[in-house]
CSV table of C-alpha atoms in Angstrom, one decimal:
chain,number,residue,atom,x,y,z
A,192,UNK,CA,70.0,92.1,144.0
A,193,UNK,CA,73.3,93.9,144.1
A,194,UNK,CA,71.4,96.9,144.0
A,195,UNK,CA,68.9,96.3,145.9
A,196,UNK,CA,72.1,96.2,148.6
A,197,UNK,CA,72.3,100.0,147.8
A,198,UNK,CA,68.5,100.7,147.9
A,199,UNK,CA,68.0,98.5,151.4
A,200,UNK,CA,71.1,100.8,152.9
A,201,UNK,CA,69.9,104.1,152.0
A,202,UNK,CA,65.7,103.4,152.9
A,203,UNK,CA,66.7,101.6,156.1
A,204,UNK,CA,69.1,104.3,157.2
A,205,UNK,CA,67.0,107.1,156.0
A,206,UNK,CA,64.1,105.5,158.5
A,207,UNK,CA,67.2,105.5,161.5
A,208,UNK,CA,67.1,109.2,160.3
A,209,UNK,CA,63.6,110.3,160.4
A,210,UNK,CA,63.6,108.6,164.0
A,211,UNK,CA,66.3,110.4,165.1
A,212,UNK,CA,65.1,113.6,164.1
A,213,UNK,CA,61.6,113.1,165.8
A,214,UNK,CA,59.7,112.5,162.7
A,215,UNK,CA,56.7,110.7,163.6
A,216,UNK,CA,56.1,107.3,162.5
A,217,UNK,CA,55.9,105.2,159.9
A,218,UNK,CA,59.4,106.5,158.5
A,219,UNK,CA,59.3,104.8,155.6
A,220,UNK,CA,57.4,104.1,153.0
A,221,UNK,CA,58.9,100.2,152.1
A,222,UNK,CA,56.3,98.0,153.1
A,223,UNK,CA,58.8,95.1,154.2
A,224,UNK,CA,61.0,97.7,156.6
A,225,UNK,CA,57.8,98.4,157.8
A,226,UNK,CA,56.4,94.9,158.5
A,227,UNK,CA,59.7,93.4,159.4
A,228,UNK,CA,62.9,93.9,162.1
A,229,UNK,CA,66.2,94.8,160.3
A,230,UNK,CA,69.3,95.9,162.2
A,231,UNK,CA,70.5,99.4,161.5
A,232,UNK,CA,72.8,99.9,158.6
A,233,UNK,CA,75.6,101.1,161.0
A,234,UNK,CA,76.1,97.8,163.2
A,235,UNK,CA,76.8,100.7,166.6
A,236,UNK,CA,74.0,102.5,165.6
A,237,UNK,CA,71.9,99.3,166.6
A,238,UNK,CA,70.4,99.0,170.5
A,239,UNK,CA,72.4,96.2,171.7
A,240,UNK,CA,75.9,98.3,170.1
A,241,UNK,CA,75.0,101.3,171.7
A,242,UNK,CA,74.5,99.9,174.8
A,243,UNK,CA,78.1,97.8,175.0
A,244,UNK,CA,79.5,101.3,173.8
A,245,UNK,CA,77.9,103.7,176.5
A,246,UNK,CA,77.7,101.5,179.3
A,247,UNK,CA,80.6,99.0,178.9
A,248,UNK,CA,83.1,100.0,176.9
A,249,UNK,CA,83.3,103.3,177.9
A,250,UNK,CA,81.7,102.0,181.9
A,251,UNK,CA,82.7,105.4,184.1
A,252,UNK,CA,83.5,102.2,186.7
A,253,UNK,CA,85.2,100.1,184.0
A,254,UNK,CA,88.4,99.5,185.8
A,255,UNK,CA,91.9,98.5,184.9
A,256,UNK,CA,92.8,97.8,180.9
A,257,UNK,CA,92.6,94.2,181.5
A,258,UNK,CA,88.8,94.9,183.5
A,259,UNK,CA,88.2,96.3,180.6
A,260,UNK,CA,88.9,93.6,178.1
A,261,UNK,CA,87.4,91.4,180.4
A,262,UNK,CA,84.0,93.2,179.9
A,263,UNK,CA,84.2,93.5,176.4
A,264,UNK,CA,84.7,89.8,175.9
A,265,UNK,CA,82.1,88.8,178.2
A,266,UNK,CA,79.1,91.4,177.3
A,267,UNK,CA,79.3,90.2,173.7
A,268,UNK,CA,79.0,86.4,174.9
A,269,UNK,CA,75.8,87.0,176.6
A,270,UNK,CA,74.8,90.1,174.1
A,271,UNK,CA,72.0,90.3,176.5
A,272,UNK,CA,71.8,94.0,178.1
A,273,UNK,CA,69.4,92.5,180.6
A,274,UNK,CA,71.8,89.8,181.8
A,275,UNK,CA,74.9,92.9,182.1
A,276,UNK,CA,72.1,95.1,184.2
A,277,UNK,CA,71.5,91.7,186.5
A,278,UNK,CA,75.1,90.8,186.5
A,279,UNK,CA,75.7,94.7,187.7
A,280,UNK,CA,73.2,94.8,189.9
A,281,UNK,CA,74.1,91.9,192.2
A,282,UNK,CA,77.9,92.9,192.1
A,283,UNK,CA,77.1,96.9,192.7
A,284,UNK,CA,78.8,97.5,189.1
A,285,UNK,CA,80.9,96.5,186.5
A,286,UNK,CA,82.7,93.3,186.9
A,287,UNK,CA,85.9,92.7,187.6
A,288,UNK,CA,88.5,90.6,187.1
A,289,UNK,CA,88.8,89.9,190.8
A,290,UNK,CA,85.0,89.0,190.7
A,291,UNK,CA,85.7,86.3,187.9
A,292,UNK,CA,88.6,84.3,190.0
A,293,UNK,CA,86.5,84.4,193.4
A,294,UNK,CA,83.4,83.1,191.7
A,295,UNK,CA,81.1,86.0,192.7
A,296,UNK,CA,80.9,86.5,188.5
A,297,UNK,CA,79.4,83.3,188.3
A,298,UNK,CA,76.9,83.5,191.5
A,299,UNK,CA,76.0,86.6,190.1
A,300,UNK,CA,75.3,84.7,186.6
A,301,UNK,CA,73.3,81.7,188.6
A,302,UNK,CA,71.3,84.7,190.1
A,303,UNK,CA,70.3,86.0,187.1
A,304,UNK,CA,69.5,83.1,185.0
A,305,UNK,CA,67.5,82.0,188.3
A,306,UNK,CA,65.4,85.7,188.0
A,307,UNK,CA,65.5,86.0,184.0
A,308,UNK,CA,65.1,82.3,182.8
A,309,UNK,CA,68.3,83.0,180.2
A,310,UNK,CA,70.9,84.5,180.0
A,311,UNK,CA,71.7,84.5,176.0
A,312,UNK,CA,70.2,86.5,173.3
A,313,UNK,CA,69.4,84.8,169.9
A,314,UNK,CA,71.8,87.5,168.0
A,315,UNK,CA,74.6,84.7,167.4
A,316,UNK,CA,74.6,81.1,167.0
A,317,UNK,CA,77.3,80.2,170.0
A,318,UNK,CA,78.9,77.2,170.0
A,319,UNK,CA,77.7,75.0,172.9
A,320,UNK,CA,79.4,72.2,173.0
A,321,UNK,CA,81.0,71.2,176.7
A,322,UNK,CA,84.3,72.3,176.4
A,323,UNK,CA,85.1,73.1,179.7
A,324,UNK,CA,83.5,69.6,181.3
A,325,UNK,CA,80.3,71.6,182.3
A,326,UNK,CA,76.4,71.4,181.7
A,327,UNK,CA,75.9,73.9,181.4
A,328,UNK,CA,76.3,76.9,178.3
A,329,UNK,CA,77.4,79.8,181.1
A,330,UNK,CA,80.0,77.7,183.4
A,331,UNK,CA,81.6,76.7,180.2
A,332,UNK,CA,82.1,79.9,179.1
A,333,UNK,CA,82.7,81.5,182.9
A,334,UNK,CA,85.7,79.0,182.4
A,335,UNK,CA,86.6,80.2,179.1
A,336,UNK,CA,86.9,83.4,180.3
A,337,UNK,CA,89.1,82.5,184.1
A,338,UNK,CA,91.8,80.7,180.5
A,339,UNK,CA,91.3,83.8,178.5
A,340,UNK,CA,92.4,86.2,181.3
A,341,UNK,CA,94.2,83.4,183.7
A,342,UNK,CA,97.1,81.5,181.7
A,343,UNK,CA,95.5,82.7,178.1
A,344,UNK,CA,96.4,86.3,179.6
A,345,UNK,CA,94.3,88.3,176.8
A,346,UNK,CA,94.3,91.2,178.2
A,347,UNK,CA,98.3,91.6,177.0
A,348,UNK,CA,97.6,89.7,173.8
A,349,UNK,CA,94.8,92.6,173.0
A,350,UNK,CA,97.5,95.5,174.2
A,351,UNK,CA,100.5,93.6,172.1
A,352,UNK,CA,98.5,93.7,169.0
A,353,UNK,CA,99.2,95.0,165.8
A,354,UNK,CA,96.0,94.9,163.4
A,355,UNK,CA,92.4,93.8,164.1
A,356,UNK,CA,93.0,90.5,162.7
A,357,UNK,CA,95.9,89.7,164.6
A,358,UNK,CA,93.0,89.9,167.7
A,359,UNK,CA,90.3,88.0,165.9
A,360,UNK,CA,93.4,85.6,165.2
A,361,UNK,CA,93.9,85.5,168.6
A,362,UNK,CA,90.0,85.3,170.2
A,363,UNK,CA,89.8,82.3,167.9
A,364,UNK,CA,92.8,80.4,170.1
A,365,UNK,CA,90.1,79.8,172.5
A,366,UNK,CA,87.3,76.9,172.8
A,367,UNK,CA,84.0,78.2,172.2
A,368,UNK,CA,85.3,81.3,170.4
A,369,UNK,CA,84.4,80.6,166.5
A,370,UNK,CA,86.3,83.2,164.0
A,371,UNK,CA,82.6,85.3,163.0
A,372,UNK,CA,82.1,85.1,167.5
A,373,UNK,CA,86.1,86.1,167.4
A,374,UNK,CA,85.7,89.2,164.8
A,375,UNK,CA,82.6,90.8,166.7
A,376,UNK,CA,84.2,90.7,169.4
A,377,UNK,CA,87.4,92.0,168.5
A,378,UNK,CA,85.2,95.0,166.8
A,379,UNK,CA,83.8,95.7,170.2
A,380,UNK,CA,87.1,95.7,171.5
A,381,UNK,CA,88.2,98.4,169.0
A,382,UNK,CA,85.2,100.6,170.0
A,383,UNK,CA,87.1,101.2,172.7
A,384,UNK,CA,89.5,103.7,173.1
A,385,UNK,CA,91.8,101.0,174.2
A,386,UNK,CA,92.7,100.1,170.6
A,387,UNK,CA,92.7,101.9,167.4
A,388,UNK,CA,92.4,100.5,164.4
A,389,UNK,CA,90.8,100.8,161.4
A,390,UNK,CA,87.5,98.7,160.6
A,391,UNK,CA,88.4,98.2,156.9
A,392,UNK,CA,91.3,96.2,158.2
A,393,UNK,CA,90.2,92.8,158.1
A,394,UNK,CA,86.4,91.4,158.1
A,395,UNK,CA,84.8,88.1,157.6
A,396,UNK,CA,81.6,87.4,156.7
A,397,UNK,CA,79.1,85.3,159.3
A,398,UNK,CA,76.7,82.5,158.1
A,399,UNK,CA,74.0,85.6,156.7
A,400,UNK,CA,76.7,87.8,154.5
A,401,UNK,CA,77.4,84.5,153.2
A,402,UNK,CA,73.7,83.8,151.6
A,403,UNK,CA,73.1,87.5,151.0
A,404,UNK,CA,76.7,87.3,149.1
A,405,UNK,CA,75.1,84.7,147.2
A,406,UNK,CA,71.9,86.2,145.8
A,407,UNK,CA,73.8,89.2,145.5
A,408,UNK,CA,76.8,87.8,143.3
A,409,UNK,CA,76.8,84.9,140.5
A,410,UNK,CA,80.2,84.3,141.1
A,411,UNK,CA,82.4,86.1,143.4
A,412,UNK,CA,86.1,84.8,140.7
A,413,UNK,CA,89.2,84.7,142.5
A,414,UNK,CA,88.2,87.0,145.5
A,415,UNK,CA,87.2,85.7,149.0
A,416,UNK,CA,83.9,86.9,150.4
A,417,UNK,CA,86.3,89.7,152.6
A,418,UNK,CA,87.1,90.4,149.6
A,419,UNK,CA,83.6,91.1,147.9
A,420,UNK,CA,83.2,92.7,151.3
A,421,UNK,CA,86.1,95.4,151.1
A,422,UNK,CA,85.3,96.0,147.5
A,423,UNK,CA,81.5,97.3,148.3
A,424,UNK,CA,83.2,99.5,151.1
A,425,UNK,CA,85.3,101.1,147.9
A,426,UNK,CA,81.7,101.2,145.4
A,427,UNK,CA,79.9,103.1,147.9
A,428,UNK,CA,80.3,106.4,147.1
A,429,UNK,CA,80.2,105.4,143.5
A,430,UNK,CA,76.6,103.0,143.3
A,431,UNK,CA,74.4,105.6,145.7
A,432,UNK,CA,75.3,108.3,142.9
A,433,UNK,CA,75.0,106.1,140.0
A,434,UNK,CA,71.3,104.9,141.7
A,435,UNK,CA,70.4,108.4,142.7
A,436,UNK,CA,70.2,107.3,146.5
A,437,UNK,CA,70.6,109.4,149.1
A,438,UNK,CA,73.0,108.8,151.6
A,439,UNK,CA,74.8,110.8,154.2
A,440,UNK,CA,76.2,108.4,156.3
A,441,UNK,CA,76.4,108.5,160.2
A,442,UNK,CA,76.6,111.9,160.4
A,443,UNK,CA,79.5,112.2,158.3
A,444,UNK,CA,80.9,108.5,158.8
A,445,UNK,CA,81.1,106.0,155.5
A,446,UNK,CA,80.1,102.6,155.5
A,447,UNK,CA,82.9,100.2,157.1
A,448,UNK,CA,83.5,96.7,156.6
A,449,UNK,CA,81.6,95.8,159.5
A,450,UNK,CA,78.6,97.2,158.1
A,451,UNK,CA,78.6,96.4,154.8
A,452,UNK,CA,78.8,92.8,156.0
A,453,UNK,CA,76.1,93.4,157.7
A,454,UNK,CA,74.5,94.8,155.2
A,455,UNK,CA,74.8,91.2,153.6
A,456,UNK,CA,72.8,89.3,156.0
A,457,UNK,CA,70.7,91.9,156.6
A,458,UNK,CA,69.8,91.5,151.9
A,459,UNK,CA,69.7,87.7,152.7
A,460,UNK,CA,66.5,88.8,155.0
A,461,UNK,CA,65.1,91.6,152.4
A,462,UNK,CA,64.7,89.0,150.2
A,463,UNK,CA,63.0,87.1,151.9
A,464,UNK,CA,60.0,88.4,151.0
A,465,UNK,CA,61.2,91.2,147.9
A,466,UNK,CA,62.5,87.8,145.8
A,467,UNK,CA,61.1,84.9,147.5
A,468,UNK,CA,61.2,83.0,144.3
A,469,UNK,CA,65.4,82.9,145.1
A,470,UNK,CA,66.9,79.9,146.3
A,471,UNK,CA,67.3,80.0,149.8
A,472,UNK,CA,68.1,77.5,153.0
A,473,UNK,CA,65.7,80.2,154.7
A,474,UNK,CA,62.4,81.0,153.3
A,475,UNK,CA,61.1,83.7,156.1
A,476,UNK,CA,62.6,86.6,158.3
A,477,UNK,CA,60.8,85.6,162.4
A,478,UNK,CA,61.2,88.6,163.6
A,479,UNK,CA,58.6,91.7,162.9
A,480,UNK,CA,58.9,95.3,163.4
A,481,UNK,CA,58.0,97.1,167.1
A,482,UNK,CA,58.2,100.3,167.5
A,483,UNK,CA,60.6,100.1,171.2
A,484,UNK,CA,59.0,102.7,173.3
A,485,UNK,CA,62.7,102.7,175.3
A,486,UNK,CA,64.5,106.4,174.4
A,487,UNK,CA,67.8,105.9,173.4
A,488,UNK,CA,70.8,108.4,174.0
A,489,UNK,CA,73.1,108.5,170.9
A,490,UNK,CA,76.4,107.9,171.9
A,491,UNK,CA,79.5,106.4,169.7
A,492,UNK,CA,83.1,106.4,170.3
A,493,UNK,CA,84.4,109.5,170.7
A,494,UNK,CA,87.4,108.5,169.0
A,495,UNK,CA,84.7,108.7,165.7
A,496,UNK,CA,84.7,112.6,166.1
A,497,UNK,CA,81.1,112.0,164.5
A,498,UNK,CA,79.4,115.9,164.0
A,499,UNK,CA,76.4,114.3,166.3
A,500,UNK,CA,73.8,117.3,167.4
A,501,UNK,CA,73.5,117.7,171.1
A,502,UNK,CA,71.3,115.6,172.8
A,503,UNK,CA,70.3,113.1,169.8
A,504,UNK,CA,68.3,110.6,170.5
A,505,UNK,CA,66.1,107.8,169.4
A,506,UNK,CA,62.9,108.7,170.9
A,507,UNK,CA,60.1,106.4,172.2
A,508,UNK,CA,57.9,105.9,169.7
A,509,UNK,CA,55.0,104.0,169.2
A,510,UNK,CA,54.7,103.1,165.3
A,511,UNK,CA,50.5,103.0,164.6
A,512,UNK,CA,50.2,103.6,161.4
A,513,UNK,CA,51.9,101.5,158.3
A,514,UNK,CA,52.3,102.3,155.0
A,515,UNK,CA,50.4,101.6,152.0
A,516,UNK,CA,52.3,98.6,150.0
A,517,UNK,CA,54.2,100.1,147.0
A,518,UNK,CA,55.5,97.8,144.0
A,519,UNK,CA,57.7,99.1,141.3
A,520,UNK,CA,59.8,97.3,138.8
A,521,UNK,CA,63.2,97.7,139.4
A,522,UNK,CA,64.3,97.9,135.6
A,523,UNK,CA,61.4,99.4,134.6
A,524,UNK,CA,62.7,101.3,131.3
A,525,UNK,CA,65.5,99.7,131.1
A,526,UNK,CA,66.3,96.0,128.5
A,527,UNK,CA,68.3,93.5,130.2
A,528,UNK,CA,71.6,94.9,128.1
A,529,UNK,CA,71.1,98.5,129.7
A,530,UNK,CA,71.5,96.2,133.3
A,531,UNK,CA,74.1,93.5,131.9
A,532,UNK,CA,76.3,95.2,130.0
A,533,UNK,CA,79.0,92.4,131.1
A,534,UNK,CA,78.3,89.4,132.6
A,535,UNK,CA,81.6,88.1,132.7
A,536,UNK,CA,83.9,88.5,135.7
A,537,UNK,CA,86.9,90.7,136.1
A,538,UNK,CA,89.0,92.4,138.7
A,539,UNK,CA,87.4,95.3,139.0
A,540,UNK,CA,84.8,93.2,140.9
A,541,UNK,CA,82.3,90.2,141.5
A,542,UNK,CA,80.1,89.6,139.0
A,543,UNK,CA,76.5,91.0,140.3
A,544,UNK,CA,73.5,89.3,140.3
A,545,UNK,CA,70.3,91.9,139.5
A,546,UNK,CA,66.9,91.9,139.5
A,547,UNK,CA,65.4,90.8,136.2
A,548,UNK,CA,61.8,92.7,135.4
A,549,UNK,CA,59.3,91.4,132.2
A,550,UNK,CA,62.2,90.2,129.8
A,551,UNK,CA,63.2,87.7,132.4
A,552,UNK,CA,62.7,84.1,131.4
A,553,UNK,CA,60.6,83.5,134.2
A,554,UNK,CA,57.2,85.5,135.1
A,555,UNK,CA,57.2,87.1,138.4
A,556,UNK,CA,55.4,90.0,140.1
A,557,UNK,CA,56.7,93.7,140.5
A,558,UNK,CA,59.5,94.2,142.9
A,559,UNK,CA,58.9,95.2,146.2
A,560,UNK,CA,61.4,97.5,147.5
């Protein structure tokens, strides 16, 4: 399972690169990747994150520092492009704090909800209690925003923060902001030019990543889940080379903690099909892959200084063909001793859970990669 983590990363990112290069689909011979929907290896390359970076964090009409913090926090709360586009249409531009205090932002949300039938994405599990006394979730979130940017002075805390973790802790201090949502929001703020912390300064494993960690490792020893994710960041070059996997990164950018965290979540999903006999409280992948017909013009934080070819896009493509299923024995030709030279925990890292082949006590079909 530990090796599948790296194999998945290489294959999923290769599919992204081939699509950006304009190649016709399918972009991988991996039957699971061709059938089911998986996030990009780099969080910033996902469609919603791409929209957030270009049209929220670096919007031309963003306004003041405080307005920009509000916009990023509010967008991540809903994580829904249609909701944001609808609010912008009603207000005539990006929402400002004056729209929040005057009630115009809430009225815009009401109109969008009536038109679209909902406001939220299913990407995150949000606290849904009536923290501010309202029956409707979005009214509680509007009250949260008023709390954050009124007496909470969140924008001042962000401006004065000395670490990424400090921002996470500040966000966690507000109602309806769980640890993982606080972390995701802090990463979005850090994409903007409002902040400049390293994404490797802090990480927080979400529920899916915790499931993936349990599949990849026998034990974390005295490592925390965050330690293990940081360890993966440190090991990436050596592991891609050891496994003979071509991985060029995101136009020269290496995996960071937020990406390695997300990969554990995707590993959990992938293994539901690749290794279904693994114990898990989730047994299937809900979303099937359909190639988007919408063009995405790639845009990443300018401060990253990526070697991005001019005019790079994810072109609108309808994938009609599906590659044949490929079955591989992950450990073909290798003994268990070669696979697992030392199963004891050491400070070099957590104990890895690797796939076993025909020498296992359990008879299983060939591993699907």
